[in-house]
PDB file of C-alpha atoms in Angstrom:
ATOM      1  CA  UNK A   1      80.376 -34.238  66.367  1.00  0.00           C
ATOM      2  CA  UNK A   2      82.915 -34.871  69.087  1.00  0.00           C
ATOM      3  CA  UNK A   3      84.865 -32.462  71.261  1.00  0.00           C
ATOM      4  CA  UNK A   4      88.094 -32.835  69.259  1.00  0.00           C
ATOM      5  CA  UNK A   5      86.629 -31.824  65.925  1.00  0.00           C
ATOM      6  CA  UNK A   6      87.130 -28.426  64.397  1.00  0.00           C
ATOM      7  CA  UNK A   7      84.515 -25.760  65.173  1.00  0.00           C
ATOM      8  CA  UNK A   8      82.006 -24.975  62.367  1.00  0.00           C
ATOM      9  CA  UNK A   9      79.080 -22.614  61.806  1.00  0.00           C
ATOM     10  CA  UNK A  10      75.491 -23.868  61.851  1.00  0.00           C
ATOM     11  CA  UNK A  11      72.958 -22.196  59.414  1.00  0.00           C
ATOM     12  CA  UNK A  12      69.287 -23.108  59.263  1.00  0.00           C
ATOM     13  CA  UNK A  13      66.709 -20.693  57.734  1.00  0.00           C
ATOM     14  CA  UNK A  14      68.736 -17.635  58.649  1.00  0.00           C
ATOM     15  CA  UNK A  15      69.529 -18.919  62.144  1.00  0.00           C
ATOM     16  CA  UNK A  16      73.163 -18.416  62.906  1.00  0.00           C
ATOM     17  CA  UNK A  17      74.639 -20.490  65.716  1.00  0.00           C
ATOM     18  CA  UNK A  18      78.184 -19.612  66.581  1.00  0.00           C
ATOM     19  CA  UNK A  19      80.359 -21.979  68.521  1.00  0.00           C
ATOM     20  CA  UNK A  20      83.275 -20.347  70.295  1.00  0.00           C
ATOM     21  CA  UNK A  21      86.191 -22.440  71.461  1.00  0.00           C
ATOM     22  CA  UNK A  22      87.235 -21.381  74.941  1.00  0.00           C
ATOM     23  CA  UNK A  23      89.661 -23.413  76.930  1.00  0.00           C
ATOM     24  CA  UNK A  24      88.742 -26.522  74.934  1.00  0.00           C
ATOM     25  CA  UNK A  25      85.004 -26.240  75.496  1.00  0.00           C
ATOM     26  CA  UNK A  26      82.100 -25.010  73.319  1.00  0.00           C
ATOM     27  CA  UNK A  27      79.997 -22.163  74.671  1.00  0.00           C
ATOM     28  CA  UNK A  28      76.858 -20.997  72.975  1.00  0.00           C
ATOM     29  CA  UNK A  29      76.241 -17.347  72.551  1.00  0.00           C
ATOM     30  CA  UNK A  30      72.992 -17.018  74.501  1.00  0.00           C
ATOM     31  CA  UNK A  31      72.512 -13.399  73.565  1.00  0.00           C
ATOM     32  CA  UNK A  32      72.600 -14.173  69.901  1.00  0.00           C
ATOM     33  CA  UNK A  33      70.110 -16.988  70.412  1.00  0.00           C
ATOM     34  CA  UNK A  34      67.758 -14.681  72.251  1.00  0.00           C
ATOM     35  CA  UNK A  35      68.091 -12.140  69.481  1.00  0.00           C
ATOM     36  CA  UNK A  36      67.285 -14.786  66.884  1.00  0.00           C
ATOM     37  CA  UNK A  37      64.356 -15.970  68.955  1.00  0.00           C
ATOM     38  CA  UNK A  38      62.955 -12.476  69.094  1.00  0.00           C
ATOM     39  CA  UNK A  39      63.313 -12.174  65.324  1.00  0.00           C
ATOM     40  CA  UNK A  40      61.424 -15.411  64.876  1.00  0.00           C
ATOM     41  CA  UNK A  41      58.718 -14.274  67.213  1.00  0.00           C
ATOM     42  CA  UNK A  42      58.428 -11.062  65.231  1.00  0.00           C
ATOM     43  CA  UNK A  43      58.263 -13.038  61.983  1.00  0.00           C
ATOM     44  CA  UNK A  44      55.672 -15.345  63.523  1.00  0.00           C
ATOM     45  CA  UNK A  45      53.585 -12.366  64.554  1.00  0.00           C
ATOM     46  CA  UNK A  46      53.778 -10.930  61.072  1.00  0.00           C
ATOM     47  CA  UNK A  47      52.843 -14.311  59.627  1.00  0.00           C
ATOM     48  CA  UNK A  48      49.916 -14.594  62.003  1.00  0.00           C
ATOM     49  CA  UNK A  49      48.826 -11.093  61.043  1.00  0.00           C
ATOM     50  CA  UNK A  50      49.109 -11.908  57.333  1.00  0.00           C
ATOM     51  CA  UNK A  51      47.181 -15.101  57.997  1.00  0.00           C
ATOM     52  CA  UNK A  52      44.400 -13.119  59.688  1.00  0.00           C
ATOM     53  CA  UNK A  53      44.373 -10.595  56.829  1.00  0.00           C
ATOM     54  CA  UNK A  54      44.229 -13.398  54.276  1.00  0.00           C
ATOM     55  CA  UNK A  55      41.413 -14.997  56.229  1.00  0.00           C
ATOM     56  CA  UNK A  56      39.535 -11.720  56.236  1.00  0.00           C
ATOM     57  CA  UNK A  57      40.153 -11.326  52.504  1.00  0.00           C
ATOM     58  CA  UNK A  58      38.907 -14.861  51.960  1.00  0.00           C
ATOM     59  CA  UNK A  59      35.783 -14.150  53.967  1.00  0.00           C
ATOM     60  CA  UNK A  60      35.215 -10.932  51.998  1.00  0.00           C
ATOM     61  CA  UNK A  61      35.813 -12.770  48.709  1.00  0.00           C
ATOM     62  CA  UNK A  62      33.403 -15.525  49.773  1.00  0.00           C
ATOM     63  CA  UNK A  63      30.817 -12.901  50.629  1.00  0.00           C
ATOM     64  CA  UNK A  64      31.277 -11.136  47.282  1.00  0.00           C
ATOM     65  CA  UNK A  65      31.115 -14.518  45.525  1.00  0.00           C
ATOM     66  CA  UNK A  66      27.848 -15.340  47.301  1.00  0.00           C
ATOM     67  CA  UNK A  67      26.488 -11.907  46.359  1.00  0.00           C
ATOM     68  CA  UNK A  68      27.571 -12.401  42.742  1.00  0.00           C
ATOM     69  CA  UNK A  69      25.921 -15.825  42.690  1.00  0.00           C
ATOM     70  CA  UNK A  70      22.735 -14.305  44.105  1.00  0.00           C
ATOM     71  CA  UNK A  71      22.817 -11.543  41.491  1.00  0.00           C
ATOM     72  CA  UNK A  72      23.476 -14.119  38.778  1.00  0.00           C
ATOM     73  CA  UNK A  73      20.555 -16.223  39.976  1.00  0.00           C
ATOM     74  CA  UNK A  74      18.324 -13.147  40.030  1.00  0.00           C
ATOM     75  CA  UNK A  75      19.421 -12.235  36.505  1.00  0.00           C
ATOM     76  CA  UNK A  76      18.789 -15.785  35.301  1.00  0.00           C
ATOM     77  CA  UNK A  77      15.341 -15.776  36.935  1.00  0.00           C
ATOM     78  CA  UNK A  78      14.615 -12.367  35.389  1.00  0.00           C
ATOM     79  CA  UNK A  79      15.784 -13.599  31.998  1.00  0.00           C
ATOM     80  CA  UNK A  80      13.548 -16.653  32.262  1.00  0.00           C
ATOM     81  CA  UNK A  81      10.622 -14.472  33.312  1.00  0.00           C
ATOM     82  CA  UNK A  82      11.221 -12.080  30.421  1.00  0.00           C
ATOM     83  CA  UNK A  83      11.463 -15.033  28.041  1.00  0.00           C
ATOM     84  CA  UNK A  84       8.123 -16.360  29.273  1.00  0.00           C
ATOM     85  CA  UNK A  85       6.554 -12.883  28.949  1.00  0.00           C
ATOM     86  CA  UNK A  86       7.929 -12.528  25.422  1.00  0.00           C
ATOM     87  CA  UNK A  87       6.562 -15.944  24.486  1.00  0.00           C
ATOM     88  CA  UNK A  88       3.150 -14.981  25.867  1.00  0.00           C
ATOM     89  CA  UNK A  89       3.259 -11.655  23.982  1.00  0.00           C
ATOM     90  CA  UNK A  90       4.307 -13.447  20.806  1.00  0.00           C
ATOM     91  CA  UNK A  91       1.441 -15.918  21.130  1.00  0.00           C
ATOM     92  CA  UNK A  92      -1.001 -13.061  21.760  1.00  0.00           C
ATOM     93  CA  UNK A  93       0.353 -11.147  18.766  1.00  0.00           C
ATOM     94  CA  UNK A  94       0.068 -14.200  16.530  1.00  0.00           C
ATOM     95  CA  UNK A  95      -3.472 -14.770  17.791  1.00  0.00           C
ATOM     96  CA  UNK A  96      -4.385 -11.115  17.205  1.00  0.00           C
ATOM     97  CA  UNK A  97      -2.729 -11.215  13.785  1.00  0.00           C
ATOM     98  CA  UNK A  98      -4.782 -14.259  12.838  1.00  0.00           C
ATOM     99  CA  UNK A  99      -7.934 -12.447  13.988  1.00  0.00           C
ATOM    100  CA  UNK A 100      -6.974  -9.337  11.984  1.00  0.00           C
ATOM    101  CA  UNK A 101      -6.258 -11.454   8.891  1.00  0.00           C
ATOM    102  CA  UNK A 102      -9.626 -13.141   9.223  1.00  0.00           C
ATOM    103  CA  UNK A 103     -11.306  -9.759   9.649  1.00  0.00           C
ATOM    104  CA  UNK A 104      -9.472  -8.475   6.558  1.00  0.00           C
ATOM    105  CA  UNK A 105     -10.668 -11.487   4.574  1.00  0.00           C
ATOM    106  CA  UNK A 106     -14.243 -10.888   5.713  1.00  0.00           C
ATOM    107  CA  UNK A 107     -13.943  -7.172   4.957  1.00  0.00           C
ATOM    108  CA  UNK A 108     -12.576  -7.928   1.490  1.00  0.00           C
ATOM    109  CA  UNK A 109     -15.497 -10.263   0.873  1.00  0.00           C
ATOM    110  CA  UNK A 110     -17.904  -7.594   2.079  1.00  0.00           C
ATOM    111  CA  UNK A 111     -16.188  -4.955  -0.075  1.00  0.00           C
ATOM    112  CA  UNK A 112     -16.362  -7.250  -3.087  1.00  0.00           C
ATOM    113  CA  UNK A 113     -20.035  -7.915  -2.368  1.00  0.00           C
ATOM    114  CA  UNK A 114     -20.698  -4.178  -2.107  1.00  0.00           C
ATOM    115  CA  UNK A 115     -18.817  -3.624  -5.361  1.00  0.00           C
ATOM    116  CA  UNK A 116     -20.887  -6.318  -7.056  1.00  0.00           C
ATOM    117  CA  UNK A 117     -24.094  -4.816  -5.672  1.00  0.00           C
ATOM    118  CA  UNK A 118     -23.002  -1.360  -6.801  1.00  0.00           C
ATOM    119  CA  UNK A 119     -22.133  -2.663 -10.260  1.00  0.00           C
ATOM    120  CA  UNK A 120     -25.493  -4.431 -10.485  1.00  0.00           C
ATOM    121  CA  UNK A 121     -27.390  -1.330  -9.376  1.00  0.00           C
ATOM    122  CA  UNK A 122     -25.349   0.865 -11.702  1.00  0.00           C
ATOM    123  CA  UNK A 123     -26.072  -1.507 -14.557  1.00  0.00           C
ATOM    124  CA  UNK A 124     -29.774  -1.460 -13.717  1.00  0.00           C
ATOM    125  CA  UNK A 125     -29.805   2.317 -13.477  1.00  0.00           C
ATOM    126  CA  UNK A 126     -27.932   2.605 -16.744  1.00  0.00           C
ATOM    127  CA  UNK A 127     -30.522   0.332 -18.329  1.00  0.00           C
ATOM    128  CA  UNK A 128     -33.396   2.318 -16.830  1.00  0.00           C
ATOM    129  CA  UNK A 129     -32.039   5.722 -17.808  1.00  0.00           C
ATOM    130  CA  UNK A 130     -30.340   4.814 -21.056  1.00  0.00           C
ATOM    131  CA  UNK A 131     -31.010   7.269 -23.849  1.00  0.00           C
ATOM    132  CA  UNK A 132     -30.692   5.740 -27.245  1.00  0.00           C
ATOM    133  CA  UNK A 133     -32.038   7.170 -30.426  1.00  0.00           C
ATOM    134  CA  UNK A 134     -31.031   6.764 -34.020  1.00  0.00           C
ATOM    135  CA  UNK A 135     -30.721  10.039 -35.867  1.00  0.00           C
ATOM    136  CA  UNK A 136     -31.762  10.023 -39.485  1.00  0.00           C
ATOM    137  CA  UNK A 137     -29.318  11.196 -42.104  1.00  0.00           C
ATOM    138  CA  UNK A 138     -29.859  14.824 -42.915  1.00  0.00           C
ATOM    139  CA  UNK A 139     -28.197  17.379 -45.092  1.00  0.00           C
ATOM    140  CA  UNK A 140     -26.315  19.978 -43.119  1.00  0.00           C
ATOM    141  CA  UNK A 141     -25.851  23.581 -44.018  1.00  0.00           C
ATOM    142  CA  UNK A 142     -23.186  25.779 -42.454  1.00  0.00           C
ATOM    143  CA  UNK A 143     -24.568  29.202 -41.772  1.00  0.00           C
ATOM    144  CA  UNK A 144     -21.713  30.924 -39.937  1.00  0.00           C
ATOM    145  CA  UNK A 145     -18.216  30.463 -38.582  1.00  0.00           C
ATOM    146  CA  UNK A 146     -17.498  31.080 -34.931  1.00  0.00           C
ATOM    147  CA  UNK A 147     -14.289  32.690 -33.783  1.00  0.00           C
ATOM    148  CA  UNK A 148     -11.984  30.388 -31.892  1.00  0.00           C
ATOM    149  CA  UNK A 149     -11.429  31.308 -28.264  1.00  0.00           C
ATOM    150  CA  UNK A 150      -7.749  30.311 -28.447  1.00  0.00           C
ATOM    151  CA  UNK A 151      -5.218  28.870 -30.843  1.00  0.00           C
ATOM    152  CA  UNK A 152      -5.569  25.461 -29.211  1.00  0.00           C
ATOM    153  CA  UNK A 153      -9.197  25.277 -30.353  1.00  0.00           C
ATOM    154  CA  UNK A 154      -8.063  24.697 -33.958  1.00  0.00           C
ATOM    155  CA  UNK A 155      -6.322  21.493 -32.823  1.00  0.00           C
ATOM    156  CA  UNK A 156      -9.444  19.985 -31.266  1.00  0.00           C
ATOM    157  CA  UNK A 157     -12.633  18.541 -32.683  1.00  0.00           C
ATOM    158  CA  UNK A 158     -15.638  19.868 -30.775  1.00  0.00           C
ATOM    159  CA  UNK A 159     -19.170  18.481 -30.901  1.00  0.00           C
ATOM    160  CA  UNK A 160     -22.385  19.702 -29.282  1.00  0.00           C
ATOM    161  CA  UNK A 161     -25.440  17.472 -28.926  1.00  0.00           C
ATOM    162  CA  UNK A 162     -28.869  18.643 -27.745  1.00  0.00           C
ATOM    163  CA  UNK A 163     -30.534  15.677 -26.055  1.00  0.00           C
ATOM    164  CA  UNK A 164     -34.268  15.512 -25.366  1.00  0.00           C
ATOM    165  CA  UNK A 165     -35.786  12.319 -23.995  1.00  0.00           C
ATOM    166  CA  UNK A 166     -39.457  11.560 -23.407  1.00  0.00           C
ATOM    167  CA  UNK A 167     -40.684   9.704 -20.357  1.00  0.00           C
ATOM    168  CA  UNK A 168     -42.317   6.429 -21.439  1.00  0.00           C
ATOM    169  CA  UNK A 169     -45.984   6.009 -20.603  1.00  0.00           C
ATOM    170  CA  UNK A 170     -46.545   3.913 -17.510  1.00  0.00           C
ATOM    171  CA  UNK A 171     -49.760   1.972 -17.079  1.00  0.00           C
ATOM    172  CA  UNK A 172     -51.669   2.070 -13.826  1.00  0.00           C
ATOM    173  CA  UNK A 173     -53.972  -0.621 -12.494  1.00  0.00           C
ATOM    174  CA  UNK A 174     -57.006  -1.441 -14.663  1.00  0.00           C
ATOM    175  CA  UNK A 175     -55.485   0.415 -17.620  1.00  0.00           C
ATOM    176  CA  UNK A 176     -54.512  -0.756 -21.110  1.00  0.00           C
ATOM    177  CA  UNK A 177     -52.574   0.928 -23.893  1.00  0.00           C
ATOM    178  CA  UNK A 178     -53.745   0.517 -27.490  1.00  0.00           C
ATOM    179  CA  UNK A 179     -51.664   1.582 -30.467  1.00  0.00           C
ATOM    180  CA  UNK A 180     -53.188   1.949 -33.937  1.00  0.00           C
ATOM    181  CA  UNK A 181     -51.510   2.215 -37.292  1.00  0.00           C
ATOM    182  CA  UNK A 182     -53.726   5.159 -38.270  1.00  0.00           C
ATOM    183  CA  UNK A 183     -54.229   8.192 -36.075  1.00  0.00           C
ATOM    184  CA  UNK A 184     -57.821   8.742 -37.232  1.00  0.00           C
ATOM    185  CA  UNK A 185     -58.961   5.487 -35.677  1.00  0.00           C
ATOM    186  CA  UNK A 186     -57.586   6.492 -32.309  1.00  0.00           C
ATOM    187  CA  UNK A 187     -59.178   9.951 -32.545  1.00  0.00           C
ATOM    188  CA  UNK A 188     -62.620   8.475 -33.317  1.00  0.00           C
ATOM    189  CA  UNK A 189     -62.438   6.199 -30.284  1.00  0.00           C
ATOM    190  CA  UNK A 190     -61.389   9.090 -28.087  1.00  0.00           C
ATOM    191  CA  UNK A 191     -64.250  11.304 -29.319  1.00  0.00           C
ATOM    192  CA  UNK A 192     -66.758   8.549 -28.640  1.00  0.00           C
ATOM    193  CA  UNK A 193     -65.561   8.375 -25.027  1.00  0.00           C
ATOM    194  CA  UNK A 194     -67.282   5.387 -23.399  1.00  0.00           C
ATOM    195  CA  UNK A 195     -67.235   1.906 -24.916  1.00  0.00           C
ATOM    196  CA  UNK A 196     -68.893  -1.398 -23.967  1.00  0.00           C
ATOM    197  CA  UNK A 197     -66.865  -4.597 -24.296  1.00  0.00           C
ATOM    198  CA  UNK A 198     -68.019  -8.190 -23.663  1.00  0.00           C
ATOM    199  CA  UNK A 199     -65.542 -10.157 -21.560  1.00  0.00           C
ATOM    200  CA  UNK A 200     -66.339 -13.672 -20.263  1.00  0.00           C
ATOM    201  CA  UNK A 201     -70.060 -13.205 -21.013  1.00  0.00           C
ATOM    202  CA  UNK A 202     -69.997  -9.974 -19.047  1.00  0.00           C
ATOM    203  CA  UNK A 203     -70.318  -6.448 -20.338  1.00  0.00           C
ATOM    204  CA  UNK A 204     -67.663  -4.030 -19.219  1.00  0.00           C
ATOM    205  CA  UNK A 205     -67.704  -0.297 -19.796  1.00  0.00           C
ATOM    206  CA  UNK A 206     -64.387   1.279 -20.827  1.00  0.00           C
ATOM    207  CA  UNK A 207     -63.334   4.862 -21.334  1.00  0.00           C
ATOM    208  CA  UNK A 208     -60.904   5.953 -24.036  1.00  0.00           C
ATOM    209  CA  UNK A 209     -58.639   8.905 -23.223  1.00  0.00           C
ATOM    210  CA  UNK A 210     -55.678  10.341 -25.110  1.00  0.00           C
ATOM    211  CA  UNK A 211     -52.091   9.603 -23.984  1.00  0.00           C
ATOM    212  CA  UNK A 212     -49.665  12.478 -23.469  1.00  0.00           C
ATOM    213  CA  UNK A 213     -45.932  11.805 -23.391  1.00  0.00           C
ATOM    214  CA  UNK A 214     -44.166  14.597 -21.562  1.00  0.00           C
ATOM    215  CA  UNK A 215     -40.568  15.571 -22.038  1.00  0.00           C
ATOM    216  CA  UNK A 216     -38.541  14.114 -19.192  1.00  0.00           C
ATOM    217  CA  UNK A 217     -34.876  15.066 -19.682  1.00  0.00           C
ATOM    218  CA  UNK A 218     -33.139  17.857 -21.557  1.00  0.00           C
ATOM    219  CA  UNK A 219     -29.429  18.552 -21.650  1.00  0.00           C
ATOM    220  CA  UNK A 220     -26.525  19.496 -23.878  1.00  0.00           C
ATOM    221  CA  UNK A 221     -23.637  17.082 -24.333  1.00  0.00           C
ATOM    222  CA  UNK A 222     -20.345  18.789 -25.174  1.00  0.00           C
ATOM    223  CA  UNK A 223     -17.629  16.537 -26.586  1.00  0.00           C
ATOM    224  CA  UNK A 224     -14.060  17.658 -27.296  1.00  0.00           C
ATOM    225  CA  UNK A 225     -11.617  15.360 -29.093  1.00  0.00           C
ATOM    226  CA  UNK A 226      -8.107  16.604 -28.427  1.00  0.00           C
ATOM    227  CA  UNK A 227      -5.835  17.169 -31.394  1.00  0.00           C
ATOM    228  CA  UNK A 228      -2.662  17.159 -29.318  1.00  0.00           C
ATOM    229  CA  UNK A 229      -3.271  14.486 -26.655  1.00  0.00           C
ATOM    230  CA  UNK A 230      -3.697  10.713 -26.768  1.00  0.00           C
ATOM    231  CA  UNK A 231      -4.490   8.095 -24.125  1.00  0.00           C
ATOM    232  CA  UNK A 232      -2.238   5.053 -23.736  1.00  0.00           C
ATOM    233  CA  UNK A 233      -3.375   1.975 -21.800  1.00  0.00           C
ATOM    234  CA  UNK A 234      -2.097  -1.526 -21.005  1.00  0.00           C
ATOM    235  CA  UNK A 235       1.313  -0.176 -20.011  1.00  0.00           C
ATOM    236  CA  UNK A 236       3.312  -3.145 -18.594  1.00  0.00           C
ATOM    237  CA  UNK A 237       3.851  -3.123 -14.849  1.00  0.00           C
ATOM    238  CA  UNK A 238       7.620  -3.595 -14.530  1.00  0.00           C
ATOM    239  CA  UNK A 239       9.898  -3.370 -11.453  1.00  0.00           C
ATOM    240  CA  UNK A 240      11.559  -0.158 -12.607  1.00  0.00           C
ATOM    241  CA  UNK A 241      11.064   3.459 -11.463  1.00  0.00           C
ATOM    242  CA  UNK A 242       8.164   5.476 -12.875  1.00  0.00           C
ATOM    243  CA  UNK A 243      10.577   8.005 -14.379  1.00  0.00           C
ATOM    244  CA  UNK A 244      12.198   5.291 -16.495  1.00  0.00           C
ATOM    245  CA  UNK A 245       8.851   4.049 -17.815  1.00  0.00           C
ATOM    246  CA  UNK A 246       7.814   7.650 -18.533  1.00  0.00           C
ATOM    247  CA  UNK A 247      11.028   8.214 -20.498  1.00  0.00           C
ATOM    248  CA  UNK A 248      10.558   4.927 -22.385  1.00  0.00           C
ATOM    249  CA  UNK A 249       7.019   5.939 -23.382  1.00  0.00           C
ATOM    250  CA  UNK A 250       8.221   9.352 -24.518  1.00  0.00           C
ATOM    251  CA  UNK A 251      10.991   7.816 -26.653  1.00  0.00           C
ATOM    252  CA  UNK A 252       8.571   5.259 -28.083  1.00  0.00           C
ATOM    253  CA  UNK A 253       6.135   7.891 -29.361  1.00  0.00           C
ATOM    254  CA  UNK A 254       8.866  10.322 -30.339  1.00  0.00           C
ATOM    255  CA  UNK A 255       9.735   8.271 -33.419  1.00  0.00           C
ATOM    256  CA  UNK A 256       8.197   9.764 -36.551  1.00  0.00           C
ATOM    257  CA  UNK A 257       8.301   6.481 -38.480  1.00  0.00           C
ATOM    258  CA  UNK A 258       5.571   5.182 -36.162  1.00  0.00           C
ATOM    259  CA  UNK A 259       3.453   8.291 -36.595  1.00  0.00           C
ATOM    260  CA  UNK A 260       4.827  10.019 -33.520  1.00  0.00           C
ATOM    261  CA  UNK A 261       6.526  13.346 -33.012  1.00  0.00           C
ATOM    262  CA  UNK A 262       8.074  15.654 -30.482  1.00  0.00           C
ATOM    263  CA  UNK A 263       6.510  15.076 -27.058  1.00  0.00           C
ATOM    264  CA  UNK A 264       5.580  17.947 -24.780  1.00  0.00           C
ATOM    265  CA  UNK A 265       4.490  16.043 -21.674  1.00  0.00           C
ATOM    266  CA  UNK A 266       3.855  12.482 -20.439  1.00  0.00           C
ATOM    267  CA  UNK A 267       1.648  11.719 -17.439  1.00  0.00           C
ATOM    268  CA  UNK A 268       1.960   8.129 -16.238  1.00  0.00           C
ATOM    269  CA  UNK A 269      -0.174   6.326 -13.646  1.00  0.00           C
ATOM    270  CA  UNK A 270       1.223   2.979 -12.475  1.00  0.00           C
ATOM    271  CA  UNK A 271      -1.954   1.905 -10.658  1.00  0.00           C
ATOM    272  CA  UNK A 272      -4.192   2.153 -13.716  1.00  0.00           C
ATOM    273  CA  UNK A 273      -1.338   1.275 -16.115  1.00  0.00           C
ATOM    274  CA  UNK A 274      -2.263   4.262 -18.292  1.00  0.00           C
ATOM    275  CA  UNK A 275      -0.543   7.348 -19.623  1.00  0.00           C
ATOM    276  CA  UNK A 276      -1.530  10.596 -21.343  1.00  0.00           C
ATOM    277  CA  UNK A 277       0.843  11.996 -23.960  1.00  0.00           C
ATOM    278  CA  UNK A 278       0.781  15.606 -25.171  1.00  0.00           C
ATOM    279  CA  UNK A 279       2.530  16.425 -28.458  1.00  0.00           C
ATOM    280  CA  UNK A 280       3.971  19.763 -29.512  1.00  0.00           C
ATOM    281  CA  UNK A 281       2.913  19.761 -33.145  1.00  0.00           C
ATOM    282  CA  UNK A 282      -0.691  19.479 -34.383  1.00  0.00           C
ATOM    283  CA  UNK A 283      -1.685  16.402 -36.332  1.00  0.00           C
ATOM    284  CA  UNK A 284       0.639  14.003 -34.495  1.00  0.00           C
ATOM    285  CA  UNK A 285      -2.153  12.800 -32.209  1.00  0.00           C
ATOM    286  CA  UNK A 286      -4.374  12.037 -35.223  1.00  0.00           C
ATOM    287  CA  UNK A 287      -1.580  10.005 -36.817  1.00  0.00           C
ATOM    288  CA  UNK A 288      -1.053   7.979 -33.628  1.00  0.00           C
ATOM    289  CA  UNK A 289      -4.711   7.049 -33.063  1.00  0.00           C
ATOM    290  CA  UNK A 290      -5.035   5.702 -36.605  1.00  0.00           C
ATOM    291  CA  UNK A 291      -3.358   2.575 -35.267  1.00  0.00           C
ATOM    292  CA  UNK A 292      -4.920   1.354 -32.016  1.00  0.00           C
ATOM    293  CA  UNK A 293      -1.958  -0.889 -31.121  1.00  0.00           C
ATOM    294  CA  UNK A 294       1.647   0.283 -30.840  1.00  0.00           C
ATOM    295  CA  UNK A 295       4.698  -1.899 -30.051  1.00  0.00           C
ATOM    296  CA  UNK A 296       6.614  -1.040 -26.895  1.00  0.00           C
ATOM    297  CA  UNK A 297      10.126  -2.420 -26.239  1.00  0.00           C
ATOM    298  CA  UNK A 298      11.759  -2.624 -22.789  1.00  0.00           C
ATOM    299  CA  UNK A 299      14.779  -4.775 -21.939  1.00  0.00           C
ATOM    300  CA  UNK A 300      14.543  -6.579 -25.274  1.00  0.00           C
ATOM    301  CA  UNK A 301      10.922  -7.520 -24.542  1.00  0.00           C
ATOM    302  CA  UNK A 302       8.031  -6.531 -26.790  1.00  0.00           C
ATOM    303  CA  UNK A 303       4.722  -5.285 -25.403  1.00  0.00           C
ATOM    304  CA  UNK A 304       1.654  -3.891 -27.155  1.00  0.00           C
ATOM    305  CA  UNK A 305       0.147  -0.584 -26.005  1.00  0.00           C
ATOM    306  CA  UNK A 306      -3.454   0.429 -26.704  1.00  0.00           C
ATOM    307  CA  UNK A 307      -3.862   3.945 -28.061  1.00  0.00           C
ATOM    308  CA  UNK A 308      -7.084   5.978 -28.135  1.00  0.00           C
ATOM    309  CA  UNK A 309      -7.963   9.657 -28.595  1.00  0.00           C
ATOM    310  CA  UNK A 310      -8.271  11.876 -25.561  1.00  0.00           C
ATOM    311  CA  UNK A 311     -11.968  12.783 -25.271  1.00  0.00           C
ATOM    312  CA  UNK A 312     -13.413  15.227 -22.763  1.00  0.00           C
ATOM    313  CA  UNK A 313     -17.177  15.192 -22.139  1.00  0.00           C
ATOM    314  CA  UNK A 314     -19.387  17.299 -19.931  1.00  0.00           C
ATOM    315  CA  UNK A 315     -23.092  18.100 -19.575  1.00  0.00           C
ATOM    316  CA  UNK A 316     -24.647  21.552 -19.612  1.00  0.00           C
ATOM    317  CA  UNK A 317     -28.175  22.908 -19.164  1.00  0.00           C
ATOM    318  CA  UNK A 318     -29.374  19.687 -17.555  1.00  0.00           C
ATOM    319  CA  UNK A 319     -33.144  19.790 -16.878  1.00  0.00           C
ATOM    320  CA  UNK A 320     -35.534  17.201 -15.485  1.00  0.00           C
ATOM    321  CA  UNK A 321     -39.277  17.827 -15.849  1.00  0.00           C
TER     322      UNK A 321
END
């Protein structure tokens, strides 16, 4: 710019420089420049203050970031520790479970052994105390008729057996038991008392004494065959509710063409796969037990049920001498 050019305004970032032409010369407005300088100082101070505030914010953010990283590290360490503890617990649980399973297997074997021992002892006891006697055919004469205690008694078949068993003779040491076809021979030997017998070129004196068999067991066996109830076994174990199976059984024995009739009650036991059916009308139970196998249909499948009379037994007047 030369001195002969036209005056113009200078603008740079809000700085206004005014050139005033006075007698052919340019004079700067010093006051305006000072004012602008003060503004810039003020702006610089504000900028410095903002810079300090931003620096403080950065320091605070860095501190919070470091704290967050520390917390994150702690959480990661805690998570790893918990994972290790869970793995140790899981291994201990699996080890304990294996021990429990082994103990269960051993207990089942022991239970089975005890069951076998019990069955063997029960079988032996049943053999030792079995009472078996064939009763000869005899003519029976009815002397009187007893009044029934209730109307249900007419539906049932009741039997009463008087059982008397004799204890078998048991030999002691240096004893022998001789049985003769004729009683007189035994009586003569008993009356004679002492006898001399040659055994291995030696004479042995024996004494003959009578044998007395005492009565060992007495009891009455009462047997009642129900005329309105039957037992059903071999009921199929199906994945359906007990009420459905109970209803199916009731419908199966409700049909008269198979000897059934109106059902009063059905008691079903899933564990034993058995059921007890009570009919309303007399004679239906007798018709059902005439056939020991009855077809049973569920979901288009055919099963065979075993049917037997409902028998109640109990002992009375049991005596052991």
